[in-house]
CSV table of C-alpha atoms and ligand atoms in Angstrom, one decimal:
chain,number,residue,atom,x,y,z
A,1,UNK,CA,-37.4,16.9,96.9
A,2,UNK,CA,-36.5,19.9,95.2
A,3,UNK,CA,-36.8,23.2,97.0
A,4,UNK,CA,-39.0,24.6,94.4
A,5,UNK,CA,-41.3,21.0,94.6
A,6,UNK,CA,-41.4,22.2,98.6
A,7,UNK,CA,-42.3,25.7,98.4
A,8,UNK,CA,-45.3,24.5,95.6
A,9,UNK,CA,-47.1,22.1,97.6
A,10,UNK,CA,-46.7,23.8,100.9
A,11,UNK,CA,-48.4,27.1,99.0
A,12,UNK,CA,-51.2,24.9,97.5
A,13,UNK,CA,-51.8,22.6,100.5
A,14,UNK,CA,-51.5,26.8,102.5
A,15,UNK,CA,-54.2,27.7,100.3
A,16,UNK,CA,-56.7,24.4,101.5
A,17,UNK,CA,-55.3,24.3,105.3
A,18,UNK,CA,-56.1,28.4,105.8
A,19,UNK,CA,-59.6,28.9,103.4
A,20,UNK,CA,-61.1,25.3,103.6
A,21,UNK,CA,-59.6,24.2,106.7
A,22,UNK,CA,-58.0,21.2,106.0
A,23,UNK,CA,-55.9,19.3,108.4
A,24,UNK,CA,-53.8,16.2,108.7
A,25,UNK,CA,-53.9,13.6,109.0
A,26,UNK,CA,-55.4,14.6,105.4
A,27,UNK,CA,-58.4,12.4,103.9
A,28,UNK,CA,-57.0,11.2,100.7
A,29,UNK,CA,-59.8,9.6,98.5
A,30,UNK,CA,-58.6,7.2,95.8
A,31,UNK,CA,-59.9,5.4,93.1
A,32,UNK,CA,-58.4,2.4,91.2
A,33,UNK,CA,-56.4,4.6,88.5
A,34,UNK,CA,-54.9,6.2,91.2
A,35,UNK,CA,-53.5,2.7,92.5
A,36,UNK,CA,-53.2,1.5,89.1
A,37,UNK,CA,-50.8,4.2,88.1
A,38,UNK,CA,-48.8,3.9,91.4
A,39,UNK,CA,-48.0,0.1,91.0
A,40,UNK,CA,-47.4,1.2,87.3
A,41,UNK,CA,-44.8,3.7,88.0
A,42,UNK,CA,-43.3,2.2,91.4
A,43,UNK,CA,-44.8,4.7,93.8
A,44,UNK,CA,-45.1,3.3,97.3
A,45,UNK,CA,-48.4,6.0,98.4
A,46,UNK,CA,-48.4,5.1,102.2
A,47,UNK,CA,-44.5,6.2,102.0
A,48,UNK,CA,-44.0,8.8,99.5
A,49,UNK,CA,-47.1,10.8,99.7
A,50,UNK,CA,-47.2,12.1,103.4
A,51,UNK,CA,-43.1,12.9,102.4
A,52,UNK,CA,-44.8,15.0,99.5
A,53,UNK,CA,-47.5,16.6,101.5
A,54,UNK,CA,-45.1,17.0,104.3
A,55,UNK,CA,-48.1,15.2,107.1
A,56,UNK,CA,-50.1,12.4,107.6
A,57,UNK,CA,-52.0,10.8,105.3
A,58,UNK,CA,-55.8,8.7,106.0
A,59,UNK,CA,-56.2,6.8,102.6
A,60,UNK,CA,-59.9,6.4,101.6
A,61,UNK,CA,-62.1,5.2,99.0
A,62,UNK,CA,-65.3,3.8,98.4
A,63,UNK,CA,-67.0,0.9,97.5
A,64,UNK,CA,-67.8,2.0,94.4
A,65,UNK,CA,-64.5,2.0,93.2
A,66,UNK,CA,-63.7,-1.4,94.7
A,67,UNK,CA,-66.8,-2.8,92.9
A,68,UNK,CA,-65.3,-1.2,89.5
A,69,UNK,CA,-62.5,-2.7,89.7
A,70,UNK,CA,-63.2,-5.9,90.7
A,71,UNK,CA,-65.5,-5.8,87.6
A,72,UNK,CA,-62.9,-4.5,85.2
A,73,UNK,CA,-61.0,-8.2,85.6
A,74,UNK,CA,-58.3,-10.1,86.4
A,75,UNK,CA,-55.5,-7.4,84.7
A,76,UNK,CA,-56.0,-5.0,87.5
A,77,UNK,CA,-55.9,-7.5,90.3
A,78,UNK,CA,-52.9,-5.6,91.9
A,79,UNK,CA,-54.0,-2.3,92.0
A,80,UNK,CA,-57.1,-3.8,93.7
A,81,UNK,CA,-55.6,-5.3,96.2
A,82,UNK,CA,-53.9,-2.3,97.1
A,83,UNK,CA,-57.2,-0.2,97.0
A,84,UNK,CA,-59.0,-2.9,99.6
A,85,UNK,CA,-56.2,-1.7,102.0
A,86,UNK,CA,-57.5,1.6,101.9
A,87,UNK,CA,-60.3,2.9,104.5
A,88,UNK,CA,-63.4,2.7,102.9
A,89,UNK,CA,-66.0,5.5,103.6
A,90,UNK,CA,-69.7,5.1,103.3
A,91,UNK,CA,-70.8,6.9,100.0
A,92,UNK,CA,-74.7,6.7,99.9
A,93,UNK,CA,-74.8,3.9,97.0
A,94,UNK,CA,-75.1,1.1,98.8
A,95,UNK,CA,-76.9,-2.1,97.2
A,96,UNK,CA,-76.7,0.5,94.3
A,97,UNK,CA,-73.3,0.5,93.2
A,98,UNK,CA,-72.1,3.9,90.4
A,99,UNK,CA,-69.7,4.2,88.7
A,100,UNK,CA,-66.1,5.2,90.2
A,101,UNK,CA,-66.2,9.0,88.9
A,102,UNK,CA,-69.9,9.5,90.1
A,103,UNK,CA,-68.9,8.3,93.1
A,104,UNK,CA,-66.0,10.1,94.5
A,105,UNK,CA,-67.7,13.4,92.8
A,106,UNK,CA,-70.5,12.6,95.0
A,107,UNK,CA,-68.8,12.4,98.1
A,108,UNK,CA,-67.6,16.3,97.6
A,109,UNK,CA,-70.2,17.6,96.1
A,110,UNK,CA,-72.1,19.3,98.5
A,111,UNK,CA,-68.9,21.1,100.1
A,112,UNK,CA,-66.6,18.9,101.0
A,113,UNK,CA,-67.3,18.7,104.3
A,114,UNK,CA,-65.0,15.8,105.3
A,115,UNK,CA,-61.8,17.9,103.7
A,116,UNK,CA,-61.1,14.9,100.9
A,117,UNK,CA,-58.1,15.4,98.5
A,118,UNK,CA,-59.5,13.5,95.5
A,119,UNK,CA,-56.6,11.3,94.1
A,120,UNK,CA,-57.6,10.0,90.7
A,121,UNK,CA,-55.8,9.7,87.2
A,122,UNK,CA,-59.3,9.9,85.3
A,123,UNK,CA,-59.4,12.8,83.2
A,124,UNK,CA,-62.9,13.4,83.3
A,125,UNK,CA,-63.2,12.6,87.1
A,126,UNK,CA,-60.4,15.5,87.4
A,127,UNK,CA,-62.2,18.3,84.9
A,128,UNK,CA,-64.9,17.9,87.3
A,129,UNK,CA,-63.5,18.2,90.6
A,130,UNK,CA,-62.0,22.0,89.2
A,131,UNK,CA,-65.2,23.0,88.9
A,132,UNK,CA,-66.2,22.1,92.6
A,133,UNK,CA,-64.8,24.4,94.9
A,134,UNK,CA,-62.3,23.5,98.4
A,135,UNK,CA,-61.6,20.3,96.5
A,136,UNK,CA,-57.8,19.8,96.4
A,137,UNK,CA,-56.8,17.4,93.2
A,138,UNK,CA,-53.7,15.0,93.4
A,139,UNK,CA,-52.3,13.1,90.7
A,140,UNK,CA,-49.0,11.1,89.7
A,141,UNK,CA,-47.2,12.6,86.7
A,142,UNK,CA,-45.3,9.8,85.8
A,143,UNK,CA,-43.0,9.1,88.5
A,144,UNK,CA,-44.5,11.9,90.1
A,145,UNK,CA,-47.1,13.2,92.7
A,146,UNK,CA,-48.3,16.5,92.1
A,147,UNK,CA,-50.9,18.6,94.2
A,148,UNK,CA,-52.5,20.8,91.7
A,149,UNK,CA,-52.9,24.8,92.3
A,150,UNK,CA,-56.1,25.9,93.5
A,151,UNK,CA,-58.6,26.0,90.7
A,152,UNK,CA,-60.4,28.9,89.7
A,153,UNK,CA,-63.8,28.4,91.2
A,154,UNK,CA,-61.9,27.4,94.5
A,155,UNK,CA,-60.0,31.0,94.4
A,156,UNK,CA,-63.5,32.7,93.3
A,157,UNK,CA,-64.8,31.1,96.3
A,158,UNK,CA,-61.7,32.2,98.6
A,159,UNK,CA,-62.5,35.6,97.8
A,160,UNK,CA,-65.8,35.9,98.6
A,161,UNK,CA,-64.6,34.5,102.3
A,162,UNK,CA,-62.1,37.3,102.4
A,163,UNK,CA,-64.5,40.1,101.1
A,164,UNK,CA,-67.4,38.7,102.9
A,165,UNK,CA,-69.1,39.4,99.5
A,166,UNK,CA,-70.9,36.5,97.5
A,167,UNK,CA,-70.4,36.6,93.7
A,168,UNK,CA,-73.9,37.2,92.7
A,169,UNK,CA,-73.8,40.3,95.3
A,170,UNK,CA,-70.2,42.0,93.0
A,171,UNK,CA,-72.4,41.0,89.8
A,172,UNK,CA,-75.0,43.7,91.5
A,173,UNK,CA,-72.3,46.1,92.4
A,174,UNK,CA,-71.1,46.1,89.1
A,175,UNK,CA,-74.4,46.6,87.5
A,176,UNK,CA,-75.2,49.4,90.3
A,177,UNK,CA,-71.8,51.1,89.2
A,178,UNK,CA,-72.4,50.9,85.2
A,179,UNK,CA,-76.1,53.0,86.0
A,180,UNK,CA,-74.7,55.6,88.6
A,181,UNK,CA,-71.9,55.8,85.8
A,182,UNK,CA,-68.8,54.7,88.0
A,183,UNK,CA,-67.3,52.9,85.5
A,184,UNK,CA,-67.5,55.1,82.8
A,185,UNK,CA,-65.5,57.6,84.5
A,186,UNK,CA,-62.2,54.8,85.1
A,187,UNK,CA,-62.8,54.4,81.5
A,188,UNK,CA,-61.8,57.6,80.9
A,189,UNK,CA,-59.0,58.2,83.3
A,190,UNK,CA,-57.5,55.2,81.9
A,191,UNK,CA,-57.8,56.8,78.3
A,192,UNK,CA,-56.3,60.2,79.8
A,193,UNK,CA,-53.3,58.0,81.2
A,194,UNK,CA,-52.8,57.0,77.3
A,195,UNK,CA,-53.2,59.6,75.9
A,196,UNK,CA,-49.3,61.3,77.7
A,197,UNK,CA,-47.3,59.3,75.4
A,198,UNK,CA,-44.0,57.8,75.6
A,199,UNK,CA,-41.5,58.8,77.9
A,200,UNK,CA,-38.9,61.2,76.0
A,201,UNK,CA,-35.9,59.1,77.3
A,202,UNK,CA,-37.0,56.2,76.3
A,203,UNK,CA,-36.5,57.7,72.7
A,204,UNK,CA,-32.7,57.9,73.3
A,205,UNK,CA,-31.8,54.5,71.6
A,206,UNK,CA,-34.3,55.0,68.1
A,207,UNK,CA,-31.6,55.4,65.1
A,208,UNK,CA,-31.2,59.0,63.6
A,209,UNK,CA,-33.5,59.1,60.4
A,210,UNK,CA,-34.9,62.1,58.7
A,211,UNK,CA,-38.3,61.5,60.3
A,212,UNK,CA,-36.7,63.0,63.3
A,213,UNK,CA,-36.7,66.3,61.8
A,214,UNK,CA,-40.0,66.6,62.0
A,215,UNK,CA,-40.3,65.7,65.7
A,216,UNK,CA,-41.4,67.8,68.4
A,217,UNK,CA,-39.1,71.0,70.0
A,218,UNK,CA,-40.0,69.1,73.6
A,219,UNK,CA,-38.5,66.0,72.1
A,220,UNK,CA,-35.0,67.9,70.8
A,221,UNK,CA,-35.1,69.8,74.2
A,222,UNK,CA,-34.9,65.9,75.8
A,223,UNK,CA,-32.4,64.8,73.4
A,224,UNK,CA,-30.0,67.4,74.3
A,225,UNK,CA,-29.8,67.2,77.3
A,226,UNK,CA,-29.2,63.8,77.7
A,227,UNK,CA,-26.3,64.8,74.5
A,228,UNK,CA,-24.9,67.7,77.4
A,229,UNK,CA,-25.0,64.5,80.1
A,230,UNK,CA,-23.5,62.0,77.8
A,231,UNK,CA,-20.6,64.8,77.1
A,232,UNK,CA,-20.7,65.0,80.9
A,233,UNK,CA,-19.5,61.7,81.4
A,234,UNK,CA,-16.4,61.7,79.1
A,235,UNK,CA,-13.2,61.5,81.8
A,236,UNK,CA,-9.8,61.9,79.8
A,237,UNK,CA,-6.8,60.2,82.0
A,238,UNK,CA,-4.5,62.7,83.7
A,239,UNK,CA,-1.7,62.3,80.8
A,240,UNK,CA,-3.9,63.4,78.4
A,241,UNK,CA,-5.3,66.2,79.9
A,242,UNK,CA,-1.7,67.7,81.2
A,243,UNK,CA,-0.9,67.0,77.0
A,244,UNK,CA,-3.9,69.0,75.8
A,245,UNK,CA,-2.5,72.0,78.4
A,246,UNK,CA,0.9,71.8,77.0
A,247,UNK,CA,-0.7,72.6,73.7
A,248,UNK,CA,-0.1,75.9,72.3
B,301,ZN,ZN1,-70.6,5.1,95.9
């Protein structure tokens, strides 16, 4: 694996292990299009994964997921055979069978408690697992397995850990802050800020035009000077300067 591959997943998993408190062996709970997609593309999971993740690996799943794709027929008879080898977890349907996606949401729903990294290939399933937060998403890209970065609403909630302050309780600081009139006051010390315009060196490479007549004094004091250190930095070679001596 690439060094860059490396330092990605052990930053992402980082994030999980030190917010969420995730641990190997880590809980990975698969559906069928996960296992579809790794007989697909040649992916041994019990082998290449914990070489990904750099740990142990528990694979899960549910039987919901079984259920769906024993129902989906005969075409996806291998990948079902490789998702009966997993562990399967009790997921509260039972003698009530839901679909796959509704299932596995389900099971991390109410704050992932039992630390599962959700390994699907379903679109939908996987837009809805960013919006839950301390849910870790893996999926194979092609040939692939790839952890994703955080989401947003897991960072949000990362935050908040950090700060010790709940998002609600900023949206009150910040309303608290607009009425005392807090924030009007950055507002204008940012505008003060823009208002000193551009640094007079940074001027040195615009072309001569006649515009530049009409520039500021400060601004032909600046360009001066740097013509006096540009003069400055001229270095004639001995022989030339013993010639320009000899001349009358
Ligand atoms: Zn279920």
């Amino acid at each position: 694996m690439k060094i860059k591959r490396y330092k990605k997943v052990n930053k992402n998993l980082g994030f999980y292990i030190n917010t969420f408190g995730f641990r190997q062996p880590y809980q990975l709970l698969a559906d069928g299009t996960f296992c579809f997609a790794a007989l697909n593309n040649k992916i041994n999971v019990v082998n290449d994964i914990p070489k990904y993740l750099q740990g142990e690996i528990k694979l899960i799943t549910t039987q919901c997921a079984i259920m769906e794709m024993e129902n989906l027929g005969p075409k996806l008879n291998g990948a079902l055979i490789i998702l009966k080898k997993y562990i399967v977890h009790k997921c509260g349907h039972e003698g009530k069978p839901v679909n796959a996606s509704k299932c596995l949401l389900s099971m991390v729903k109410k704050g992932n408690s039992n630390h599962y990294i959700v390994c699907t290939q379903d679109r939908e399933l996987q837009d809805k697992i960013r919006t839950v937060t301390g849910v870790p998403l893996l999926y194979l890209h092609i040939k692939t397995p790839v952890l994703e970065k955080p989401s947003e609403a897991s960072i949000k909630k990362a935050e908040e850990r950090i700060s010790g302050i709940s998002e609600p309780e900023i949206q009150r600081i910040e309303k608290l802050k607009e009425k005392c009139g807090l924030i009007k006051d950055e507002k204008v010390h940012i505008r003060k800020r823009k208002r000193k315009g551009p640094n007079p060196l940074s001027c040195k490479k615009k072309k001569k035009g006649n515009t530049e007549q009409n520039n500021s004094i400060h601004k032909k004091d600046a360009k001066s000077e740097i013509e006096k250190k540009k003069r400055k930095r001229i270095r004639l070679p001995k022989h030339v300067k013993e010639e320009i001596i000899k001349l009358p």
